[in-house]
Amino acid sequence: MKNEIKEAEHKIIQRLLDEMYYFNIGNHYEAFKFMGAKASIESNQVGYRFTVWAPNAKQVYVEGSFNDWQEVALNKIADTGGWSIFIPNVKEWALYKFVIEDQHGVKKEKQDPFAFAGEVAPKNASVIQNMPTFEWTDKQWLTKRKQTNVFAEPINIYELHMSSWRKHADGTSYSFADLERELIPYVLKMGYTHIEFMPLMDHPLEASWGYQISGYFSIAGRFGHDFGPLMSFVNACHHAGIGVLVDWVPGHFIVNDDALANFDGTPTYEFQDPNRAVNNRWGTKNFDLGRKQVQSFLISSAIFWLESFHFDGIRVDAVSNMLYLDYDIGPWTPNKYGNNVNLEGVEFLRKLNNEIFLRDPSYLMIAEESTAWDGVTKPTSLGGLGFNFKWNMGWMNDTLKFFGIDPIGRKHNYKLVNFTFMYMHDENFILPFSHDEVVHGKDSLLGKMPNPNRYEQFANLRVLEGYHLLYPGKKLSFMGNEIGQFLEWRFYDQLEWDSLNRPYNSEFQHYIATLNQLYKDKSALHELDTDKKGIDIVEADDEIETTLSFIRKGKKTGDVAVCAFNFTPVERQKYRIGVPFSGSYKVIFNSEMKEFGGNWETQTLIFETVDVPHKYQPYSIEITLPSLAAIVLEPDKVQVTKKHK
């Protein structure tokens, strides 16, 4: 028996040595399977093995509710920087902390970096949780996802902050089970294709919205510790035909003493150089992305969320902070070449995307990147960062600035809308109207619109959203945008659902649902989003009357959508639009119809072409272009005599 126990102990030690080897060289992408508190049977006893990486600690201890918070010393895993111990008779949901003693004998209590759950702040103990046995039934969705060309599909993301979408009558936030019952039908009704959660990972400060993370493998305690309800939610979304994404923050982390900062008494997860470690802009710490163990930690985190919860992709926050050494305010240290490129950050992002797409090329890897860095969505084999989509922050900023100008002055700022055509295919873009645009005194989307009266304010908002959905690129909208919320988003309160009882709000919600459905149904509006052949710009020089028009095209010859916009409150009669085919064109969408809150009761549906070339198109039609409107026409009866240009 003694020999058997010794042999079993030897196997455990050898396994830990092997695991730590791959962790230390930066190639352990499932470190969550051995790090932290893991259920184990050793020496015929049931309990948990506690394992942590603290390379410069003098000694590491674990304490918990299972032993009246008495410190128990962990054993070194040779010279790997790892520490580990098995403790029998520990139960799931017990509380625990690591105690790190540094080389000066100073002890600090720390949360487990690999914990699957944590107490709700201000409490800070880690919570033992096993991965639940969940019966996934979304194989059909996953199979279809892998067979789909994502660039040719409609992607229209509903960005969600979980605890402020809706609240119960007593003020408590919705659980994942509540969202499964109510959010999924709502998203289906509104015509969105994906839900994107703002970070679900553990974060003690609610006001950080999840972007200052303390637990990279745990759901924030305020959302509920148990993984099962989130798995059920994602599974139900997939059955309903909805994809699910999650925000993730690998660039920086919270400075709290009980979390990752100076974990073993020295800079461990952050850079050694204070200029690189300290993030002054956000009051956080920057990950040392060149450290191999940090790479194992972070890539393991990404894979944990994607594979354990069947998420369809992740949106990587603050990529610019990982690309530039001088992105932060304050002093910075140049790289070995003397410039501002974060060489370690660039290589980490390439390594991350290579590993993710090696596992499943159908994932969405989305970069929130706000600069003109070249090749964010170019494959790593061609020198790019390897993401498949990037937020188009330039388009978003210029568009919102343009629409915030009084319509009388827009003709003097027309370059804000026509300049974006110069770079619309430089990357694979998502057009974001995100949470960042409706906080910190920026106003809601409705609040940004010029406000001579409520009708014109909503008319402007309808044109803005029409332009958003019809312009080339995938889409993202923050919750509340679709109901014309007036107040800025408040993380501590629910959306203004009662505003749907006011004039124009419910009509606007109906407008968004109709527009979303048009975007999904009309292949010309999404099929060639990332291809220059997918758009012909017809009118992009009309600053005087401040109109714009373009033709969106699908893969099949004849599959076109003629889109026209009037950015002023002046109706344009006999407005000429160049079109590619002779025959007739039918209006399929007009933002000024009364059902959407506009003034038009009836609409002339069919327009015949004339043999008058216009703006490089061989034929043209004349229409009445409503004031402050977006309008879409499609071929009705035409002679398709030539292929798309």
XYZ file of C-alpha atoms in Angstrom:
645
model
C 0.000 0.000 0.000
C 2.821 2.410 0.942
C 4.527 1.760 -2.379
C 1.273 2.426 -4.234
C 0.829 5.734 -2.389
C 4.414 6.749 -3.128
C 3.955 5.862 -6.806
C 0.737 7.898 -6.952
C 2.457 10.861 -5.284
C 5.342 10.567 -7.741
C 2.894 10.663 -10.678
C 1.220 13.779 -9.253
C 4.566 15.528 -8.825
C 5.637 14.562 -12.341
C 2.344 15.776 -13.771
C 2.737 19.125 -11.992
C 6.296 19.422 -13.273
C 5.075 18.780 -16.814
C 2.209 21.259 -16.481
C 4.510 23.952 -15.070
C 7.028 23.379 -17.850
C 4.491 24.259 -20.547
C 3.080 27.091 -18.424
C 6.559 28.585 -18.049
C 7.410 28.462 -21.756
C 4.149 30.207 -22.621
C 2.488 27.248 -24.352
C -0.019 26.035 -21.753
C -3.376 27.197 -23.090
C -5.574 25.260 -20.662
C -3.811 26.158 -17.417
C -7.199 26.496 -15.699
C -7.372 22.699 -15.672
C -4.562 22.380 -13.124
C -4.071 25.809 -11.549
C -6.295 27.015 -8.701
C -8.426 24.714 -6.552
C -9.144 21.423 -8.304
C -11.082 18.446 -6.976
C -8.792 15.471 -6.457
C -8.586 12.040 -4.848
C -5.160 11.402 -3.351
C -4.064 8.676 -0.938
C -7.673 7.435 -1.061
C -8.892 10.761 0.317
C -11.306 13.161 -1.395
C -10.376 16.828 -1.343
C -8.868 19.649 -3.381
C -5.397 20.380 -4.702
C -4.403 24.033 -4.526
C -1.809 25.205 -7.072
C -0.504 28.699 -7.737
C 2.327 30.440 -9.574
C 4.362 32.776 -7.341
C 7.987 32.540 -8.519
C 9.540 35.080 -6.142
C 7.626 34.211 -2.977
C 9.508 33.057 0.102
C 6.569 30.860 1.070
C 2.934 30.417 -0.017
C 0.052 29.367 2.223
C -3.630 28.617 1.727
C -6.335 29.324 4.289
C -10.083 28.907 4.130
C -13.453 28.282 5.663
C -12.567 24.576 5.630
C -9.918 25.018 8.371
C -11.047 28.126 10.289
C -8.694 30.243 8.172
C -5.514 28.629 9.458
C -2.510 28.974 7.160
C -1.312 25.749 5.533
C 2.045 25.893 3.740
C 2.186 24.840 0.079
C 5.081 22.833 -1.339
C 7.380 24.172 -4.012
C 7.100 22.450 -7.377
C 10.902 22.218 -7.740
C 12.265 25.412 -9.319
C 9.259 26.057 -11.564
C 7.831 28.977 -9.587
C 4.774 26.875 -8.803
C 3.440 25.895 -5.396
C 0.942 23.146 -4.614
C -0.714 21.135 -1.840
C -3.546 18.631 -1.473
C -5.979 19.167 1.419
C -8.520 16.408 2.140
C -12.167 16.857 3.125
C -12.560 20.254 1.450
C -16.005 20.778 -0.117
C -17.209 22.677 -3.144
C -18.291 26.303 -2.427
C -15.800 26.618 0.421
C -14.045 29.993 0.711
C -10.262 30.317 0.489
C -7.349 32.704 -0.040
C -3.687 32.331 -0.802
C -1.274 34.012 1.592
C 1.918 35.135 -0.113
C 4.999 35.701 2.019
C 7.558 37.780 0.155
C 11.330 37.651 0.526
C 11.160 40.253 3.330
C 8.743 38.140 5.360
C 5.743 40.358 4.630
C 2.513 38.402 4.155
C -0.454 39.413 1.991
C -3.749 37.647 1.378
C -4.451 37.147 -2.307
C -7.344 35.925 -4.398
C -6.641 32.872 -6.522
C -5.819 34.075 -10.079
C -7.440 30.883 -11.446
C -10.498 30.826 -9.174
C -13.791 29.934 -10.839
C -15.747 32.143 -8.411
C -15.230 34.904 -5.888
C -17.159 36.627 -3.140
C -19.115 39.769 -3.970
C -17.124 42.929 -3.156
C -16.195 44.280 -0.696
C -15.615 40.693 0.444
C -12.709 39.153 -1.444
C -12.299 35.447 -0.783
C -12.118 33.025 -3.671
C -14.858 30.395 -3.884
C -14.300 26.770 -4.852
C -16.448 25.806 -7.805
C -16.226 22.751 -10.026
C -16.984 22.990 -13.716
C -20.594 21.802 -13.968
C -21.623 18.874 -16.101
C -23.839 20.628 -18.640
C -25.595 18.835 -21.474
C -25.037 21.053 -24.500
C -27.581 20.659 -27.307
C -26.281 23.294 -29.744
C -24.320 21.015 -32.076
C -26.403 22.100 -35.074
C -25.552 25.764 -34.424
C -21.843 25.056 -34.005
C -21.741 22.921 -37.146
C -23.489 25.624 -39.165
C -21.148 28.274 -37.759
C -18.122 26.325 -38.951
C -19.603 25.997 -42.431
C -20.435 29.708 -42.759
C -18.389 32.450 -44.400
C -18.722 35.023 -41.645
C -17.670 37.903 -43.902
C -20.684 37.322 -46.140
C -23.177 36.978 -43.297
C -25.207 39.694 -41.563
C -23.706 40.555 -38.178
C -25.762 42.980 -36.099
C -24.655 42.938 -32.464
C -26.745 44.016 -29.476
C -24.222 45.158 -26.850
C -25.424 44.440 -23.322
C -24.488 45.444 -19.789
C -26.039 42.598 -17.869
C -27.058 44.311 -14.635
C -28.622 47.423 -16.192
C -30.697 46.094 -19.102
C -33.737 45.479 -16.913
C -34.324 45.303 -13.183
C -36.996 43.653 -11.095
C -39.560 45.724 -9.213
C -37.435 45.475 -6.069
C -34.420 46.960 -7.893
C -32.473 43.718 -8.272
C -30.853 42.993 -11.620
C -31.838 40.209 -13.958
C -30.127 36.837 -13.641
C -29.008 34.710 -16.585
C -32.238 32.737 -16.176
C -34.233 35.990 -16.419
C -32.322 36.963 -19.536
C -32.988 33.558 -21.058
C -36.718 34.124 -20.613
C -36.889 37.768 -21.713
C -33.781 38.921 -23.570
C -33.728 36.156 -26.179
C -37.309 36.817 -27.403
C -36.586 40.549 -27.397
C -33.430 40.202 -29.496
C -35.305 37.954 -31.927
C -38.144 40.461 -32.177
C -35.699 43.299 -32.803
C -33.788 41.405 -35.498
C -30.294 41.377 -34.008
C -27.994 38.479 -34.877
C -25.688 38.497 -31.831
C -25.609 39.507 -28.186
C -22.341 40.896 -26.839
C -21.870 40.975 -23.075
C -19.723 43.667 -21.577
C -17.206 41.848 -19.344
C -18.755 39.149 -17.166
C -15.458 38.393 -15.408
C -15.085 39.216 -11.729
C -14.602 42.925 -11.046
C -15.033 44.515 -7.618
C -15.887 48.031 -8.845
C -19.259 48.181 -10.612
C -18.406 51.637 -11.959
C -15.622 50.040 -14.054
C -18.392 48.211 -16.010
C -16.198 45.112 -15.926
C -13.124 46.591 -17.591
C -10.979 46.414 -14.432
C -10.883 42.687 -13.841
C -9.738 40.819 -10.755
C -10.782 37.285 -11.771
C -10.035 36.128 -15.310
C -11.715 32.732 -14.878
C -14.740 33.660 -12.765
C -18.095 35.297 -13.324
C -18.625 38.425 -11.252
C -20.308 37.328 -8.029
C -23.085 39.883 -8.462
C -24.133 38.009 -11.626
C -24.269 34.705 -9.731
C -21.384 32.333 -9.048
C -22.750 29.249 -10.739
C -21.606 28.635 -14.328
C -24.667 26.537 -15.191
C -27.163 29.384 -15.856
C -24.742 31.124 -18.235
C -24.226 27.872 -20.118
C -27.985 27.423 -20.337
C -28.386 30.984 -21.642
C -25.811 30.520 -24.418
C -27.301 27.146 -25.334
C -30.776 28.724 -25.598
C -29.413 31.582 -27.709
C -27.934 29.114 -30.148
C -31.225 27.260 -30.423
C -32.864 30.616 -31.224
C -30.256 31.355 -33.907
C -28.461 34.057 -31.895
C -24.694 34.215 -31.467
C -23.140 35.256 -28.161
C -19.929 37.256 -27.710
C -18.141 38.496 -24.603
C -15.783 41.402 -23.936
C -12.348 40.470 -22.603
C -9.554 42.660 -21.224
C -6.021 41.233 -21.663
C -4.198 44.561 -21.685
C -4.536 45.730 -18.110
C -5.914 44.656 -14.732
C -7.076 46.078 -11.426
C -4.508 47.475 -8.971
C -6.158 46.087 -5.823
C -3.674 44.581 -3.360
C -5.736 41.401 -2.987
C -5.682 40.559 -6.699
C -2.926 40.227 -9.335
C -0.888 43.359 -8.573
C 2.593 42.517 -7.183
C 1.257 39.029 -6.701
C 4.323 37.367 -5.196
C 5.650 40.552 -3.586
C 7.271 41.648 -6.844
C 5.873 42.612 -10.268
C 4.601 39.224 -11.419
C 1.833 39.678 -13.964
C 2.786 43.293 -14.716
C 5.962 44.732 -16.223
C 9.057 45.241 -14.092
C 9.536 48.730 -15.592
C 7.161 51.095 -13.711
C 6.716 53.222 -16.851
C 5.248 50.175 -18.567
C 3.554 48.573 -15.572
C 1.482 51.554 -14.438
C -1.516 52.560 -16.548
C -2.155 56.167 -15.568
C -5.093 56.643 -17.926
C -7.220 53.986 -16.254
C -5.555 53.626 -12.857
C -4.654 49.996 -13.551
C -1.630 47.774 -14.188
C -0.494 46.675 -17.645
C 0.148 42.982 -18.212
C 3.716 42.057 -19.127
C 2.654 40.532 -22.436
C 6.177 39.367 -23.194
C 6.377 37.174 -20.088
C 5.740 33.576 -21.067
C 3.694 32.692 -17.978
C 1.449 35.730 -18.558
C 0.869 34.514 -22.117
C -0.171 31.092 -20.776
C -2.460 32.788 -18.245
C -4.205 35.105 -20.698
C -4.570 32.719 -23.640
C -5.907 30.111 -21.200
C -8.482 32.689 -20.079
C -9.634 33.376 -23.650
C -9.921 29.674 -24.422
C -11.716 29.045 -21.131
C -14.536 31.432 -22.039
C -14.770 30.368 -25.669
C -14.705 26.620 -25.160
C -16.284 26.160 -21.730
C -19.239 28.423 -22.475
C -19.567 27.962 -26.245
C -19.203 31.692 -26.863
C -18.982 32.534 -30.550
C -16.196 35.033 -30.135
C -14.586 37.663 -27.994
C -14.181 41.388 -28.383
C -10.697 42.296 -27.198
C -10.785 45.582 -25.303
C -8.235 48.410 -25.599
C -6.015 46.829 -28.244
C -4.314 50.196 -28.820
C -3.008 50.039 -25.257
C -1.248 46.796 -26.198
C 0.208 48.170 -29.434
C 1.742 51.474 -28.365
C 4.139 52.195 -25.516
C 3.037 55.848 -25.440
C -0.719 55.230 -25.616
C -0.981 56.059 -21.924
C -0.549 59.512 -20.435
C 2.725 60.158 -18.613
C 6.275 58.872 -19.120
C 7.022 55.911 -21.356
C 10.015 53.755 -22.184
C 10.891 53.236 -25.900
C 11.483 49.741 -27.240
C 14.902 48.399 -28.249
C 14.584 50.167 -31.607
C 13.853 53.488 -29.947
C 10.246 53.791 -31.092
C 6.792 53.505 -29.514
C 5.705 50.053 -30.747
C 4.946 47.561 -27.986
C 6.798 44.643 -29.560
C 5.664 42.210 -26.860
C 2.033 43.300 -27.280
C 2.143 42.798 -31.041
C 3.570 39.303 -30.727
C 1.131 38.377 -27.973
C -1.878 39.379 -30.089
C -0.571 37.348 -33.024
C 0.035 34.359 -30.770
C -3.443 34.701 -29.256
C -5.223 34.826 -32.615
C -3.132 32.018 -34.087
C -4.060 29.707 -31.227
C -7.761 30.652 -31.236
C -8.169 30.147 -34.977
C -6.102 26.954 -34.924
C -8.740 25.560 -32.569
C -11.730 26.891 -34.499
C -11.483 29.312 -37.449
C -15.195 30.175 -37.127
C -14.708 32.242 -33.955
C -15.118 36.001 -34.100
C -11.996 37.762 -32.833
C -12.871 41.458 -32.701
C -10.383 44.227 -31.946
C -11.479 47.423 -30.242
C -8.626 49.399 -31.763
C -8.839 53.169 -32.173
C -5.780 54.101 -34.252
C -4.650 53.722 -37.850
C -2.483 50.649 -37.107
C -2.160 48.817 -40.408
C -3.196 45.174 -40.682
C -5.288 44.608 -37.567
C -7.510 42.193 -39.523
C -4.793 40.912 -41.836
C -3.681 37.282 -41.231
C -0.535 36.865 -39.161
C 1.036 34.984 -42.057
C 0.898 38.264 -43.989
C 2.266 40.345 -41.138
C -1.061 41.337 -39.607
C -2.379 40.968 -36.075
C -4.759 38.182 -37.108
C -8.149 39.479 -35.934
C -11.045 38.923 -38.306
C -12.861 42.173 -37.405
C -12.006 45.608 -36.045
C -14.227 48.377 -34.730
C -14.273 51.313 -37.173
C -13.735 54.091 -34.643
C -12.934 56.671 -37.332
C -16.277 56.146 -39.051
C -18.090 56.253 -35.707
C -16.421 59.481 -34.554
C -16.882 61.321 -37.845
C -20.467 60.162 -38.276
C -21.567 61.146 -34.772
C -19.794 64.492 -35.083
C -21.567 65.160 -38.390
C -24.997 64.287 -37.038
C -24.423 66.423 -33.958
C -24.151 69.528 -36.172
C -27.267 71.573 -36.920
C -28.441 70.491 -40.406
C -27.929 74.040 -41.705
C -24.217 73.721 -40.986
C -23.709 70.183 -42.239
C -22.835 71.349 -45.757
C -19.723 72.960 -44.300
C -18.722 69.670 -42.683
C -19.618 67.278 -45.491
C -16.122 65.759 -45.466
C -17.088 64.016 -42.230
C -19.299 61.653 -44.251
C -17.474 61.400 -47.571
C -13.925 60.982 -46.206
C -14.816 57.648 -44.578
C -15.233 56.105 -48.038
C -11.480 56.480 -48.496
C -10.680 53.763 -45.950
C -13.898 51.735 -45.584
C -12.187 48.571 -46.883
C -8.777 49.012 -45.275
C -9.838 46.495 -42.602
C -12.758 44.157 -41.984
C -14.858 46.633 -40.048
C -17.636 46.623 -37.488
C -19.456 49.958 -37.190
C -19.936 50.544 -33.449
C -22.433 52.726 -31.624
C -21.241 51.356 -28.304
C -21.636 52.109 -24.604
C -18.608 54.417 -24.773
C -20.575 56.889 -26.902
C -23.458 57.354 -24.451
C -21.675 58.067 -21.144
C -19.443 60.674 -19.478
C -21.404 63.683 -20.693
C -21.524 62.579 -24.333
C -25.362 62.268 -24.305
C -27.422 59.395 -25.607
C -27.673 59.009 -29.379
C -31.001 60.834 -29.265
C -29.504 63.534 -27.057
C -26.732 64.136 -29.608
C -29.250 65.062 -32.296
C -30.021 68.763 -32.921
C -33.211 69.585 -31.060
C -35.476 72.217 -32.621
C -38.362 69.894 -31.722
C -38.936 66.263 -30.797
C -40.044 65.259 -34.299
C -36.855 66.541 -35.961
C -34.706 65.040 -33.247
C -36.124 61.587 -33.981
C -36.000 62.216 -37.749
C -32.263 62.884 -37.427
C -31.881 59.751 -35.319
C -33.684 57.671 -37.930
C -31.335 58.913 -40.669
C -28.336 58.187 -38.438
C -29.461 54.623 -37.794
C -30.376 54.154 -41.442
C -26.912 55.283 -42.468
C -25.436 52.916 -39.863
C -27.280 49.855 -41.163
C -26.855 50.600 -44.883
C -23.160 51.590 -44.890
C -20.664 48.752 -45.604
C -19.552 46.915 -42.466
C -20.975 44.738 -39.721
C -22.952 46.500 -36.982
C -22.961 46.985 -33.217
C -25.468 48.959 -31.144
C -25.566 49.443 -27.407
C -28.756 48.550 -25.545
C -31.129 51.499 -25.281
C -30.150 52.936 -28.663
C -33.038 51.012 -30.189
C -35.707 52.700 -28.039
C -34.450 56.251 -28.442
C -33.334 56.497 -24.836
C -32.885 60.165 -23.915
C -30.710 59.992 -20.808
C -27.142 58.778 -20.901
C -26.610 55.154 -19.926
C -26.351 54.665 -16.153
C -24.741 51.418 -15.049
C -26.740 51.440 -11.800
C -30.206 51.799 -13.346
C -32.233 50.008 -15.976
C -32.971 51.371 -19.446
C -35.804 53.873 -19.894
C -38.378 51.274 -20.832
C -41.194 53.606 -19.758
C -40.167 55.971 -22.592
C -41.925 53.579 -24.990
C -45.164 55.154 -23.727
C -44.088 58.550 -25.088
C -44.632 59.781 -28.661
C -42.009 58.628 -31.194
C -40.209 56.092 -28.976
C -42.293 53.027 -29.769
C -42.408 54.050 -33.438
C -38.625 54.344 -33.375
C -38.277 50.903 -31.814
C -40.461 49.538 -34.627
C -38.251 51.402 -37.120
C -35.096 49.756 -35.779
C -36.689 46.293 -35.863
C -37.771 46.869 -39.480
C -34.356 48.204 -40.471
C -32.588 45.280 -38.793
C -34.778 42.824 -40.651
C -34.101 44.567 -43.962
C -30.369 44.330 -43.280
C -30.675 40.586 -42.604
C -32.985 39.808 -45.511
C -31.320 41.875 -48.233
C -28.095 40.088 -49.165
C -26.773 43.159 -50.998
C -26.557 44.902 -47.634
C -24.110 42.423 -46.102
C -22.797 39.863 -48.580
C -19.838 41.874 -49.921
C -19.210 44.026 -46.849
C -15.445 43.498 -46.964
C -15.131 43.643 -50.763
C -14.710 46.816 -52.802
C -17.025 45.281 -55.383
C -19.838 45.501 -52.840
C -20.499 49.227 -53.268
C -20.734 51.833 -56.010
C -20.656 55.367 -54.630
C -23.091 57.437 -56.653
C -23.239 60.801 -54.894
C -20.642 61.788 -52.333
C -19.916 65.386 -53.364
C -23.258 67.089 -52.746
C -22.287 69.312 -49.851
C -24.649 72.111 -50.956
C -27.860 70.107 -50.666
C -26.154 67.671 -48.281
C -27.393 64.420 -49.765
C -25.557 61.173 -50.377
C -26.279 57.995 -52.311
C -24.620 54.685 -53.039
C -25.484 51.262 -54.427
C -24.881 48.194 -52.283
C -24.343 44.980 -54.238
C -24.582 41.276 -53.529
C -22.737 38.428 -55.198
C -25.380 37.803 -57.857
C -25.656 40.193 -60.775
C -28.806 42.237 -60.306
C -28.797 41.933 -56.515
C -28.525 45.603 -55.599
C -29.888 48.045 -53.043
C -29.964 51.716 -54.014
C -29.528 53.812 -50.859
C -30.072 57.569 -50.634
C -29.838 59.963 -47.689
C -30.994 63.505 -47.079
C -29.179 65.077 -44.139
C -31.235 68.299 -44.117
C -34.867 69.119 -43.211
C -35.531 70.230 -46.817
C -37.351 67.855 -49.165
C -35.481 67.289 -52.440
C -37.872 66.899 -55.359
C -36.788 65.446 -58.694
C -33.723 64.027 -57.010
C -31.704 62.107 -59.588
C -29.950 58.849 -58.677
C -27.745 56.896 -61.050
C -28.641 53.194 -61.354
C -26.967 50.235 -63.105
C -29.906 48.652 -64.979
C -32.781 49.931 -67.109
C -36.370 49.220 -66.090
C -38.135 50.022 -62.849
C -37.090 50.289 -59.195
C -39.243 49.802 -56.129
C -38.991 51.592 -52.785
C -38.558 48.988 -50.041
C -37.696 51.327 -47.174
C -38.363 54.966 -46.276
C -37.483 56.267 -42.822
C -40.024 59.085 -43.124
C -43.096 56.848 -43.199
C -45.667 57.579 -40.515
C -45.384 54.104 -39.007
C -41.801 55.017 -38.021
C -42.715 58.442 -36.605
C -42.285 60.340 -39.878
C -44.691 62.522 -41.870
C -45.265 60.456 -45.010
C -48.612 58.669 -45.102
C -48.204 57.220 -48.600
C -45.240 56.404 -50.803
C -44.854 56.214 -54.575
C -43.431 52.729 -54.852
C -42.275 52.301 -58.485
C -39.873 54.547 -60.417
C -38.998 54.044 -64.093
C -35.471 54.611 -65.362
C -34.530 57.061 -68.091
C -31.592 56.746 -70.483
C -29.740 59.548 -68.753
C -26.356 58.467 -67.378
C -25.623 59.913 -63.966
C -22.538 59.744 -61.765
C -20.883 56.919 -63.743
C -24.096 54.874 -63.856
C -25.655 54.192 -67.309
C -29.251 54.992 -66.256
C -31.016 57.107 -63.677
C -34.290 57.618 -61.867
C -35.880 60.696 -60.344
C -37.481 60.469 -56.934
C -38.677 62.775 -54.215
C -36.144 62.456 -51.413
C -37.873 63.219 -48.100
C -36.364 65.647 -45.641
C -34.088 64.052 -43.034
C -34.550 60.621 -44.508
C -32.925 57.366 -45.546
C -34.521 55.547 -48.473
C -33.784 52.196 -50.151
C -34.877 50.958 -53.578
C -34.326 47.646 -55.309
C -34.785 46.527 -58.933
C -38.392 45.642 -59.711
C -38.420 44.846 -63.413
C -35.045 45.528 -64.969
C -32.907 44.353 -67.849
C -29.665 43.058 -66.418
C -27.415 43.611 -69.417
C -24.025 43.808 -67.759
C -22.158 42.448 -64.826
C -21.313 44.425 -61.724
C -18.347 46.688 -62.064
